[in-house]
Coordinates of C-alpha atoms in Angstrom, one line a residue:
Chain A
X1 CA 20.1 28.5 8.2
X2 CA 17.6 25.8 9.0
X3 CA 18.9 22.3 8.6
X4 CA 15.5 21.4 7.1
X5 CA 12.8 23.2 5.4
X6 CA 9.6 22.0 3.5
X7 CA 8.1 24.3 1.1
X8 CA 4.4 24.0 -0.1
X9 CA 4.8 20.5 -0.1
X10 CA 1.7 18.5 -1.9
X11 CA 1.3 14.9 -2.3
X12 CA -1.1 13.0 -4.3
X13 CA -1.4 9.2 -4.5
X14 CA -2.4 7.1 -7.4
X15 CA -3.1 10.3 -9.4
X16 CA -5.5 9.7 -12.4
X17 CA -7.2 6.7 -11.0
X18 CA -10.3 6.2 -9.0
X19 CA -8.3 5.7 -5.8
X20 CA -6.8 9.2 -6.1
X21 CA -6.0 10.7 -2.8
X22 CA -4.3 13.9 -1.5
X23 CA -2.4 12.9 1.4
X24 CA -0.4 16.3 1.9
X25 CA -1.5 19.9 0.9
X26 CA 0.5 22.7 1.3
X27 CA 2.8 21.9 4.1
X28 CA 5.6 24.3 5.0
X29 CA 7.8 24.2 8.1
X30 CA 11.4 24.7 9.0
X31 CA 13.4 22.9 11.6
X32 CA 16.4 24.1 13.2
X33 CA 19.7 22.1 13.8
X34 CA 19.4 20.3 17.3
X35 CA 15.7 20.6 17.7
X36 CA 13.4 17.5 18.7
X37 CA 10.3 18.1 16.9
X38 CA 7.1 16.0 18.2
X39 CA 4.9 15.0 15.2
X40 CA 1.3 14.5 16.1
X41 CA -1.9 13.6 14.3
X42 CA -4.5 11.1 14.2
X43 CA -4.6 8.1 11.9
X44 CA -4.4 9.2 8.1
X45 CA -3.7 12.7 8.8
X46 CA -0.5 12.6 6.7
X47 CA 2.2 12.1 9.4
X48 CA 4.0 9.0 7.7
X49 CA 3.6 10.5 4.1
X50 CA 5.3 13.9 5.5
X51 CA 8.4 12.0 7.0
X52 CA 8.8 9.7 3.7
X53 CA 9.4 12.7 1.7
X54 CA 12.3 14.0 4.3
X55 CA 14.8 11.3 3.0
X56 CA 13.2 11.0 -0.7
X57 CA 11.3 8.0 -0.1
X58 CA 8.5 9.6 -1.7
X59 CA 8.8 12.3 -4.4
X60 CA 6.6 15.6 -3.9
X61 CA 3.8 16.0 -6.5
X62 CA 4.6 19.8 -5.9
X63 CA 6.7 21.4 -3.8
X64 CA 10.1 21.1 -2.3
X65 CA 12.3 19.7 0.6
X66 CA 15.4 21.5 1.5
X67 CA 18.1 20.0 3.5
X68 CA 21.1 22.6 4.6
X69 CA 19.3 24.8 1.7
X70 CA 19.8 22.3 -1.0
X71 CA 16.6 20.9 -2.6
X72 CA 17.0 17.1 -2.0
X73 CA 15.9 16.4 -5.7
X74 CA 18.1 18.6 -7.3
X75 CA 20.1 15.5 -8.3
X76 CA 17.4 12.6 -8.3
X77 CA 20.7 10.1 -8.9
X78 CA 22.0 11.2 -5.6
X79 CA 19.2 10.6 -3.5
X80 CA 21.1 7.8 -1.6
X81 CA 23.2 10.0 -0.2
X82 CA 20.4 11.9 1.2
X83 CA 19.0 9.0 3.1
X84 CA 22.4 8.7 5.1
X85 CA 22.1 12.3 6.2
X86 CA 18.1 11.8 7.1
X87 CA 17.8 8.7 8.8
X88 CA 14.5 7.1 9.2
X89 CA 13.1 4.6 11.8
X90 CA 10.1 3.0 10.2
X91 CA 6.9 2.0 12.5
X92 CA 7.6 -1.5 13.6
X93 CA 10.9 -1.5 12.2
X94 CA 11.9 -5.1 13.5
X95 CA 10.3 -6.4 10.4
X96 CA 12.9 -5.1 8.5
X97 CA 15.6 -7.4 10.2
X98 CA 16.9 -9.8 7.8
X99 CA 20.7 -10.8 8.4
X100 CA 22.2 -13.8 10.1
X101 CA 23.4 -11.6 13.0
X102 CA 22.7 -8.8 14.9
X103 CA 26.0 -7.3 14.0
X104 CA 25.6 -7.7 10.2
X105 CA 22.0 -6.3 10.3
X106 CA 23.4 -3.1 12.2
X107 CA 26.4 -3.0 9.7
X108 CA 23.8 -2.9 6.5
X109 CA 23.3 0.8 6.5
X110 CA 26.9 1.8 7.0
X111 CA 28.2 -1.1 4.6
X112 CA 25.8 0.7 1.7
X113 CA 27.8 4.0 2.5
X114 CA 30.7 2.1 1.5
X115 CA 32.7 2.9 4.6
X116 CA 35.8 1.1 5.6
X117 CA 35.3 -2.1 7.5
X118 CA 37.0 -0.8 10.7
X119 CA 35.0 2.1 10.7
X120 CA 32.0 -0.1 10.1
X121 CA 32.5 -2.3 13.2
X122 CA 33.2 1.0 15.1
X123 CA 29.7 2.4 14.2
X124 CA 28.0 -0.9 15.2
X125 CA 29.6 -1.1 18.5
X126 CA 28.8 2.8 19.0
X127 CA 25.3 2.1 18.0
X128 CA 24.6 -1.0 20.0
X129 CA 25.7 0.8 22.8
X130 CA 23.3 3.6 22.6
X131 CA 20.3 1.2 22.6
X132 CA 21.8 -0.9 25.1
X133 CA 22.2 -4.2 23.4
X134 CA 25.2 -6.1 25.0
X135 CA 28.6 -7.6 23.1
X136 CA 27.3 -11.2 23.2
X137 CA 23.8 -10.3 21.4
X138 CA 25.7 -8.8 18.6
X139 CA 26.6 -12.6 17.4
X140 CA 23.1 -13.7 17.8
X141 CA 20.3 -14.2 15.1
X142 CA 18.1 -11.4 15.3
X143 CA 15.1 -13.4 14.8
X144 CA 15.8 -15.2 18.2
X145 CA 15.6 -12.1 20.1
X146 CA 12.7 -10.7 22.2
X147 CA 10.2 -8.1 20.4
X148 CA 11.8 -5.0 22.2
X149 CA 15.3 -6.0 21.5
X150 CA 14.4 -6.5 17.7
X151 CA 13.3 -3.1 17.9
X152 CA 16.1 -1.6 19.5
X153 CA 18.5 -3.6 17.0
X154 CA 16.6 -2.0 14.1
X155 CA 16.7 1.7 15.8
X156 CA 20.5 1.1 15.9
X157 CA 20.7 0.0 12.2
X158 CA 19.6 3.7 11.3
X159 CA 21.7 5.1 14.1
X160 CA 24.7 3.6 12.7
X161 CA 24.6 5.4 9.8
X162 CA 25.0 8.6 12.0
X163 CA 22.7 10.7 10.4
X164 CA 22.4 14.5 10.7
X165 CA 18.6 14.0 11.2
X166 CA 16.9 11.0 12.6
X167 CA 13.1 10.6 11.9
X168 CA 11.5 8.0 14.1
X169 CA 7.9 6.9 13.2
X170 CA 6.4 5.6 16.2
X171 CA 9.5 4.0 17.6
X172 CA 7.5 3.0 20.8
X173 CA 4.3 1.7 19.5
X174 CA 3.3 -1.9 20.9
X175 CA 5.9 -1.8 23.6
X176 CA 5.3 -2.2 27.3
X177 CA 6.0 0.8 29.5
X178 CA 9.5 -0.4 30.3
X179 CA 10.5 -1.1 26.8
X180 CA 9.2 2.2 25.9
X181 CA 10.9 4.3 28.8
X182 CA 14.1 2.5 27.8
X183 CA 14.2 3.4 23.8
X184 CA 12.8 6.9 24.7
X185 CA 15.7 7.7 27.0
X186 CA 18.0 6.1 24.6
X187 CA 16.9 8.2 21.8
X188 CA 17.3 11.3 24.2
X189 CA 21.0 10.2 25.1
X190 CA 21.9 9.6 21.6
X191 CA 20.5 12.9 20.5
X192 CA 22.3 14.8 23.4
X193 CA 25.8 13.0 22.4
X194 CA 25.5 13.8 19.0
X195 CA 23.2 16.9 18.6
X196 CA 21.4 15.1 16.1
X197 CA 17.8 16.8 14.8
X198 CA 15.3 14.6 15.9
X199 CA 11.8 14.3 14.3
X200 CA 9.6 12.1 16.4
X201 CA 6.1 10.8 15.2
X202 CA 4.1 9.8 18.2
X203 CA 0.4 9.1 19.3
X204 CA 1.6 9.4 22.9
X205 CA 1.0 12.9 24.3
X206 CA 3.2 12.2 27.4
X207 CA 6.2 11.3 25.5
X208 CA 5.9 14.2 23.3
X209 CA 5.2 16.7 25.8
X210 CA 8.2 15.2 27.8
X211 CA 10.8 15.2 24.8
X212 CA 9.8 17.6 22.3
X213 CA 11.1 21.2 21.7
X214 CA 8.5 22.0 19.3
X215 CA 5.1 20.2 18.4
X216 CA 3.8 19.7 14.8
X217 CA 0.2 18.8 14.7
X218 CA -1.1 17.2 11.1
X219 CA -4.8 17.2 10.4
X220 CA -6.3 15.7 6.9
X221 CA -2.7 16.3 5.2
X222 CA -2.4 19.9 6.4
X223 CA -0.2 21.6 9.1
X224 CA -2.7 22.8 11.9
X225 CA -0.1 24.0 14.5
X226 CA 3.5 24.2 14.4
X227 CA 4.9 25.8 17.7
X228 CA 6.6 25.4 21.1
X229 CA 5.3 22.4 22.8
X230 CA 3.6 24.6 25.8
X231 CA 1.9 26.6 23.0
X232 CA 0.6 23.7 21.5
X233 CA -0.7 21.8 24.3
X234 CA -2.5 25.1 25.9
X235 CA -4.7 24.8 23.0
X236 CA -6.5 21.8 24.4
X237 CA -9.8 22.6 22.7
X238 CA -8.7 22.6 19.2
X239 CA -6.5 19.4 20.0
X240 CA -9.4 17.5 21.0
X241 CA -11.8 19.0 18.2
X242 CA -8.7 17.3 15.7
X243 CA -9.4 14.0 17.5
X244 CA -5.9 14.3 19.7
X245 CA -5.5 14.9 23.3
X246 CA -3.3 16.6 25.8
X247 CA -1.3 14.8 28.5
X248 CA -3.2 13.4 31.4
X249 CA -1.5 15.9 33.7
X250 CA -2.5 19.0 31.5
X251 CA -6.2 17.5 31.7
X252 CA -6.0 17.5 35.4
X253 CA -4.6 21.0 35.6
X254 CA -7.4 22.3 33.6
X255 CA -9.8 20.4 35.9
X256 CA -8.3 22.1 38.9
X257 CA -8.4 25.3 37.5
X258 CA -12.1 24.9 36.3
X259 CA -12.9 24.1 40.1
X260 CA -10.9 27.2 41.1
X261 CA -7.6 26.2 42.0
X262 CA -4.9 28.9 41.5
X263 CA -2.7 26.3 39.9
X264 CA -1.4 28.8 37.4
X265 CA -0.1 27.8 34.0
X266 CA -0.6 24.2 32.5
X267 CA 1.7 21.5 33.2
X268 CA 2.7 19.1 30.5
X269 CA 4.9 16.8 32.3
X270 CA 4.5 15.0 35.6
X271 CA 7.7 16.5 36.9
X272 CA 6.5 19.9 36.3
X273 CA 3.2 19.1 37.8
X274 CA 4.5 17.5 41.0
X275 CA 6.7 20.8 41.5
X276 CA 3.7 23.3 40.6
X277 CA 1.6 21.5 43.1
X278 CA 4.0 21.0 45.9
X279 CA 4.6 24.9 45.7
X280 CA 1.0 25.4 45.9
X281 CA 0.4 23.1 48.8
X282 CA 3.1 24.8 50.5
X283 CA 2.2 28.2 49.7
X284 CA -0.6 27.2 51.9
X285 CA -3.5 28.5 49.8
X286 CA -4.7 25.5 48.1
X287 CA -8.2 27.3 47.8
X288 CA -7.7 30.5 45.6
X289 CA -10.2 33.0 44.5
Chain B
X1 CA 5.0 2.4 -6.3
X2 CA 3.9 -0.8 -6.1
X3 CA 0.4 -0.1 -4.7
X4 CA -0.3 1.3 -8.2
X5 CA -0.6 -2.1 -9.5
X6 CA -4.2 -3.0 -9.8
X7 CA -5.0 -6.5 -8.9
X8 CA -7.2 -8.4 -11.4
X9 CA -8.6 -5.7 -13.4
X10 CA -11.5 -4.6 -11.2
X11 CA -12.2 -0.9 -12.0
X12 CA -15.0 0.2 -9.4
X13 CA -18.2 2.0 -10.4
X14 CA -21.8 2.2 -10.0
X15 CA -23.3 1.3 -13.4
X16 CA -26.1 -1.5 -13.8
X17 CA -23.4 -3.9 -15.0
X18 CA -21.3 -3.5 -11.7
X19 CA -24.3 -4.1 -9.7
X20 CA -25.7 -7.2 -11.4
X21 CA -25.3 -10.5 -9.8
X22 CA -21.9 -11.9 -10.4
X23 CA -23.3 -15.3 -10.8
X24 CA -25.5 -14.1 -13.8
X25 CA -22.5 -12.4 -15.1
X26 CA -20.2 -15.2 -15.1
X27 CA -23.1 -17.4 -16.9
X28 CA -24.0 -15.0 -19.6
X29 CA -20.2 -14.3 -20.3
X30 CA -20.2 -17.8 -21.2
X31 CA -23.3 -17.5 -23.0
X32 CA -22.0 -14.6 -24.8
X33 CA -19.0 -16.3 -25.9
X34 CA -21.0 -19.1 -27.5
X35 CA -23.3 -16.1 -29.1
X36 CA -19.9 -15.1 -30.8
X37 CA -19.3 -18.6 -32.2
X38 CA -22.7 -19.8 -33.5
X39 CA -23.2 -17.1 -36.2
X40 CA -22.0 -17.8 -39.6
X41 CA -23.1 -14.7 -41.2
X42 CA -22.4 -11.2 -41.0
X43 CA -26.1 -10.7 -39.6
X44 CA -25.6 -12.8 -36.6
X45 CA -22.4 -11.3 -35.6
X46 CA -23.4 -8.1 -36.3
X47 CA -26.0 -8.5 -33.4
X48 CA -23.4 -10.0 -31.2
X49 CA -21.1 -6.9 -31.8
X50 CA -24.1 -4.7 -31.2
X51 CA -24.9 -6.2 -28.1
X52 CA -21.3 -6.0 -26.8
X53 CA -21.2 -2.1 -27.6
X54 CA -24.5 -1.8 -25.5
X55 CA -23.0 -3.5 -22.9
X56 CA -19.6 -1.4 -22.9
X57 CA -22.0 1.6 -23.0
X58 CA -24.0 0.3 -19.9
X59 CA -21.0 -0.3 -18.0
X60 CA -19.7 3.4 -18.3
X61 CA -16.1 2.3 -18.5
X62 CA -13.5 4.6 -20.0
X63 CA -12.9 3.3 -23.5
X64 CA -9.4 3.1 -23.0
X65 CA -9.8 0.5 -20.6
X66 CA -11.3 -1.6 -23.4
X67 CA -8.4 -0.9 -25.6
X68 CA -6.1 -1.7 -22.8
X69 CA -7.5 -5.2 -22.6
X70 CA -7.4 -5.6 -26.3
X71 CA -4.0 -4.6 -27.2
X72 CA -2.1 -7.7 -25.5
X73 CA -3.9 -9.8 -28.0
X74 CA -3.6 -7.9 -31.3
X75 CA -0.4 -9.8 -32.4
X76 CA -2.6 -13.1 -32.0
X77 CA -5.4 -11.5 -33.8
X78 CA -3.1 -10.6 -36.5
X79 CA -1.4 -13.9 -37.0
X80 CA -5.0 -15.6 -37.1
X81 CA -6.2 -13.1 -39.7
X82 CA -3.1 -13.5 -42.0
X83 CA -3.5 -17.2 -42.0
X84 CA -6.8 -17.3 -42.7
X85 CA -6.4 -14.8 -45.5
X86 CA -3.4 -17.0 -47.1
X87 CA -5.0 -20.1 -46.8
X88 CA -9.0 -20.1 -47.4
X89 CA -9.5 -20.3 -51.1
X90 CA -12.9 -19.1 -52.0
X91 CA -14.5 -16.4 -54.4
X92 CA -12.5 -14.2 -56.7
X93 CA -8.6 -14.6 -56.7
X94 CA -7.3 -11.3 -55.9
X95 CA -3.3 -12.2 -55.9
X96 CA -1.9 -15.2 -57.4
X97 CA 1.8 -14.9 -57.1
X98 CA 4.4 -17.5 -56.2
X99 CA 2.9 -19.2 -53.0
X100 CA 0.8 -16.3 -52.2
X101 CA -3.0 -16.8 -53.2
X102 CA -5.2 -14.3 -51.5
X103 CA -9.1 -14.7 -52.0
X104 CA -11.8 -12.6 -51.3
X105 CA -13.4 -15.5 -49.4
X106 CA -10.1 -15.6 -47.3
X107 CA -10.1 -11.9 -46.8
X108 CA -13.7 -12.2 -45.4
X109 CA -12.7 -15.4 -43.3
X110 CA -9.9 -13.2 -41.7
X111 CA -12.2 -10.6 -40.9
X112 CA -14.6 -12.4 -39.4
X113 CA -12.4 -14.5 -37.1
X114 CA -10.6 -11.3 -36.1
X115 CA -13.9 -9.7 -34.9
X116 CA -14.9 -12.8 -33.1
X117 CA -11.6 -13.0 -31.1
X118 CA -11.7 -9.0 -30.5
X119 CA -15.3 -9.5 -28.8
X120 CA -14.4 -12.5 -26.9
X121 CA -11.6 -10.6 -25.2
X122 CA -13.5 -7.5 -25.0
X123 CA -16.8 -9.4 -23.7
X124 CA -14.8 -11.4 -21.0
X125 CA -13.0 -8.3 -19.8
X126 CA -15.7 -6.5 -19.2
X127 CA -16.7 -9.4 -16.4
X128 CA -13.4 -8.7 -14.8
X129 CA -13.6 -4.9 -15.1
X130 CA -17.1 -4.8 -13.5
X131 CA -16.7 -7.6 -10.8
X132 CA -14.7 -7.5 -7.8
X133 CA -12.2 -10.4 -7.2
X134 CA -14.2 -11.6 -4.1
X135 CA -17.4 -11.3 -5.8
X136 CA -16.0 -13.5 -8.7
X137 CA -14.8 -16.1 -6.3
X138 CA -18.1 -16.0 -4.4
X139 CA -20.0 -16.4 -7.4
X140 CA -17.7 -19.1 -8.7
X141 CA -18.0 -21.0 -5.5
X142 CA -22.0 -21.2 -5.8
X143 CA -21.9 -22.1 -9.3
X144 CA -19.7 -25.1 -8.8
X145 CA -21.7 -26.2 -5.7
X146 CA -22.9 -29.1 -7.9
X147 CA -19.4 -30.4 -7.9
X148 CA -19.4 -31.3 -4.3
X149 CA -21.4 -34.4 -5.5
X150 CA -18.3 -35.8 -7.0
X151 CA -16.2 -34.8 -3.9
X152 CA -14.7 -31.4 -5.3
X153 CA -13.7 -29.7 -2.2
X154 CA -15.5 -26.3 -3.6
X155 CA -15.6 -24.5 -0.4
X156 CA -12.0 -24.8 0.6
X157 CA -10.9 -23.9 -3.0
X158 CA -12.8 -20.8 -3.1
X159 CA -11.8 -20.1 0.8
X160 CA -8.2 -20.4 -0.6
X161 CA -8.9 -18.2 -3.6
X162 CA -10.4 -15.7 -1.6
X163 CA -7.6 -15.6 1.1
X164 CA -5.2 -15.4 -1.3
X165 CA -6.9 -12.6 -3.3
X166 CA -7.5 -10.8 -0.2
X167 CA -3.7 -11.0 1.1
X168 CA -2.2 -9.9 -2.3
X169 CA -2.8 -6.1 -1.4
X170 CA -1.5 -6.6 1.9
X171 CA 1.8 -8.3 0.8
X172 CA 2.1 -5.5 -1.8
X173 CA 1.8 -3.0 1.1
X174 CA 4.3 -5.1 3.1
X175 CA 6.9 -5.3 0.4
X176 CA 6.3 -1.6 -0.2
X177 CA 7.1 -1.0 3.3
X178 CA 10.1 -3.2 3.8
X179 CA 11.4 -1.9 0.4
X180 CA 11.2 1.6 1.8
X181 CA 12.6 0.5 5.0
X182 CA 15.9 -0.9 3.1
X183 CA 16.1 2.0 0.8
X184 CA 16.3 4.1 3.8
X185 CA 19.2 2.2 5.2
X186 CA 20.7 2.9 1.7
X187 CA 20.0 -0.3 -0.3
X188 CA 20.3 0.2 -3.8
X189 CA 17.6 -1.8 -5.9
X190 CA 17.7 0.2 -8.9
X191 CA 21.1 0.0 -10.6
X192 CA 23.7 -2.6 -11.4
X193 CA 23.8 -6.0 -13.1
X194 CA 21.4 -9.0 -12.9
X195 CA 23.3 -10.7 -10.2
X196 CA 23.6 -7.6 -8.0
X197 CA 19.8 -6.7 -8.3
X198 CA 19.0 -10.5 -7.4
X199 CA 21.3 -10.0 -4.3
X200 CA 19.7 -6.7 -3.6
X201 CA 16.0 -8.5 -3.3
X202 CA 17.6 -10.6 -0.5
X203 CA 16.9 -7.7 2.4
X204 CA 13.3 -7.9 1.0
X205 CA 12.3 -11.2 0.4
X206 CA 13.5 -12.5 3.9
X207 CA 11.5 -10.1 5.9
X208 CA 8.3 -10.7 3.7
X209 CA 8.7 -14.6 4.2
X210 CA 9.0 -14.0 7.8
X211 CA 5.8 -11.6 7.9
X212 CA 4.0 -14.1 5.5
X213 CA 4.3 -17.2 7.7
X214 CA 3.4 -14.7 10.9
X215 CA 0.3 -13.8 9.1
X216 CA -0.8 -17.1 8.2
X217 CA -0.3 -18.4 11.5
X218 CA -2.4 -15.4 12.7
X219 CA -5.2 -15.9 10.3
X220 CA -5.1 -19.7 10.9
X221 CA -5.7 -19.0 14.6
X222 CA -8.1 -16.0 14.3
X223 CA -10.1 -18.7 12.0
X224 CA -10.0 -21.0 14.6
X225 CA -10.8 -19.0 17.5
X226 CA -14.2 -18.1 15.6
X227 CA -15.1 -21.8 15.0
X228 CA -14.2 -22.2 11.2
X229 CA -14.6 -25.9 10.4
X230 CA -15.0 -25.7 6.5
X231 CA -18.1 -25.2 4.5
X232 CA -20.5 -27.4 6.2
X233 CA -23.3 -25.3 7.6
X234 CA -21.8 -21.8 7.0
X235 CA -24.1 -19.0 6.1
X236 CA -23.6 -15.9 4.1
X237 CA -23.3 -12.4 5.0
X238 CA -23.8 -11.2 1.7
X239 CA -27.0 -13.2 0.2
X240 CA -27.2 -12.8 -3.7
X241 CA -30.7 -12.3 -5.1
X242 CA -31.8 -12.0 -8.6
X243 CA -32.9 -8.4 -9.4
X244 CA -35.0 -7.3 -12.3
X245 CA -31.7 -5.8 -13.9
X246 CA -30.5 -9.7 -14.0
X247 CA -33.6 -10.8 -15.7
X248 CA -33.4 -8.1 -18.2
X249 CA -29.7 -8.9 -19.0
X250 CA -30.5 -12.8 -19.3
X251 CA -33.2 -12.1 -21.5
X252 CA -31.2 -9.7 -23.7
X253 CA -28.4 -12.4 -24.0
X254 CA -30.9 -14.9 -24.8
X255 CA -32.1 -13.0 -27.5
X256 CA -28.6 -12.6 -28.7
X257 CA -28.1 -16.1 -28.9
X258 CA -31.6 -16.9 -30.6
X259 CA -31.0 -14.1 -33.2
X260 CA -27.7 -15.9 -33.9
X261 CA -29.4 -19.2 -34.5
X262 CA -32.2 -17.7 -36.4
X263 CA -30.0 -15.8 -38.9
X264 CA -28.0 -19.0 -39.2
X265 CA -31.3 -20.8 -40.8
X266 CA -32.6 -17.7 -42.5
X267 CA -29.5 -16.5 -44.3
X268 CA -26.8 -18.0 -46.3
X269 CA -23.3 -18.6 -44.3
X270 CA -20.7 -16.4 -44.9
X271 CA -18.0 -18.8 -43.8

């Protein structure tokens, strides 16, 4: 059984006013346990609206969200329990920090779950380790940290709830390349260790290509593509028509092929590209056809 | 959701009233209020009511909006009407029992006043329904310009008002976001006693304060970078011009006020 299923989801904002806007239309998808799904789409395509339905922050206008086969709105009073199972890291999550110390802030989620103190302390330590925060930072005020550190504290705050599904809305927005790399590899490590299902909303095609098993493409509130990463990025023209792009290496490969080089299938990550090109060069037939 | 709250009462539209010059609208609203209080007989008030009905029709606003603006003041209207009915003793006595003395004159007084208050509220809410908050402050600034002579910092006040209005939706959006983020971490804001609920606001209020200050610094910096130095010598992007519709509106309102005055002379006073 898929861990997460969305059925004909539709969401209308401010229904019945002049500001009425349909943000999602007939969205259906299934996610298997342990998958990492990349969610892409230009600004205003409905990505954020979609992910906010997954933990019940928004209620569908019509349609269903099923977690482990059960409708999350079956018992609206128990929606908080769903939020602990589907952890959600918002865009710029560092703006949600409020506690006196980093430790207390990370403990906010686990504390709300009603866990015993020892368990909370253990989870805070574990989450902090995952995002690479040292022991002495835990006692500091979150407002005195650097931007990248704040971001990692905020992500740790959600990881500490140890959700079955982790949703991250542009976790690397506004970070420098090194900060981006750190956070992505930490998310990857966390997922490998816990077998967590991850949904990663991103504008960065390179990141999606490298990490995702499958890619969901949103446009105007509808699902345009939902397929294996390689299959999605092979439809470069369609993606560009939607205002999206393909990874830079993929563009290079497409250009090479257009000039008559037998580069074979497209490459999506730099590693892949290097291997393909090296074998091509060593094969001694740089010019084909 | 918080974002469903409408700021002020602006109801977007394309009607003649929406497109009128906001300065003219403010002045005419004040004139109209005078036109409601001048008449002393039904004919004069009738003209004012008819004028209002025409304006509402021109605005193409749904009638439930007008009703929504009247609803909160209904108790006040009722109390005024009852007091007038009880304390004005004119004409034929209808009820005379214990301390209750109700006369026809009292009832007419009550109805007259109630109608006046209803017209007053409906008329002024028409202004706020058809004029966006920024257009309103803009028009106010220009109308208050003469006050500069007595050193009222008109421009600064208007700028503060504009900025405050501009940031209300931003702050609401921000609050919404922070609330969602804390709810996602299991914050419970919907249940529990008063104390518990106040406590539950801390995770929302602290980040909100922090980000408000950040925004204020950013905005001040951005304004200084663009050489903002107060109102002197600033020109406007949107220049207000009077159009034919404004002239017609001014003429119509003037006629309404004139009619009220003329009827006061020609006809006997009802109240």
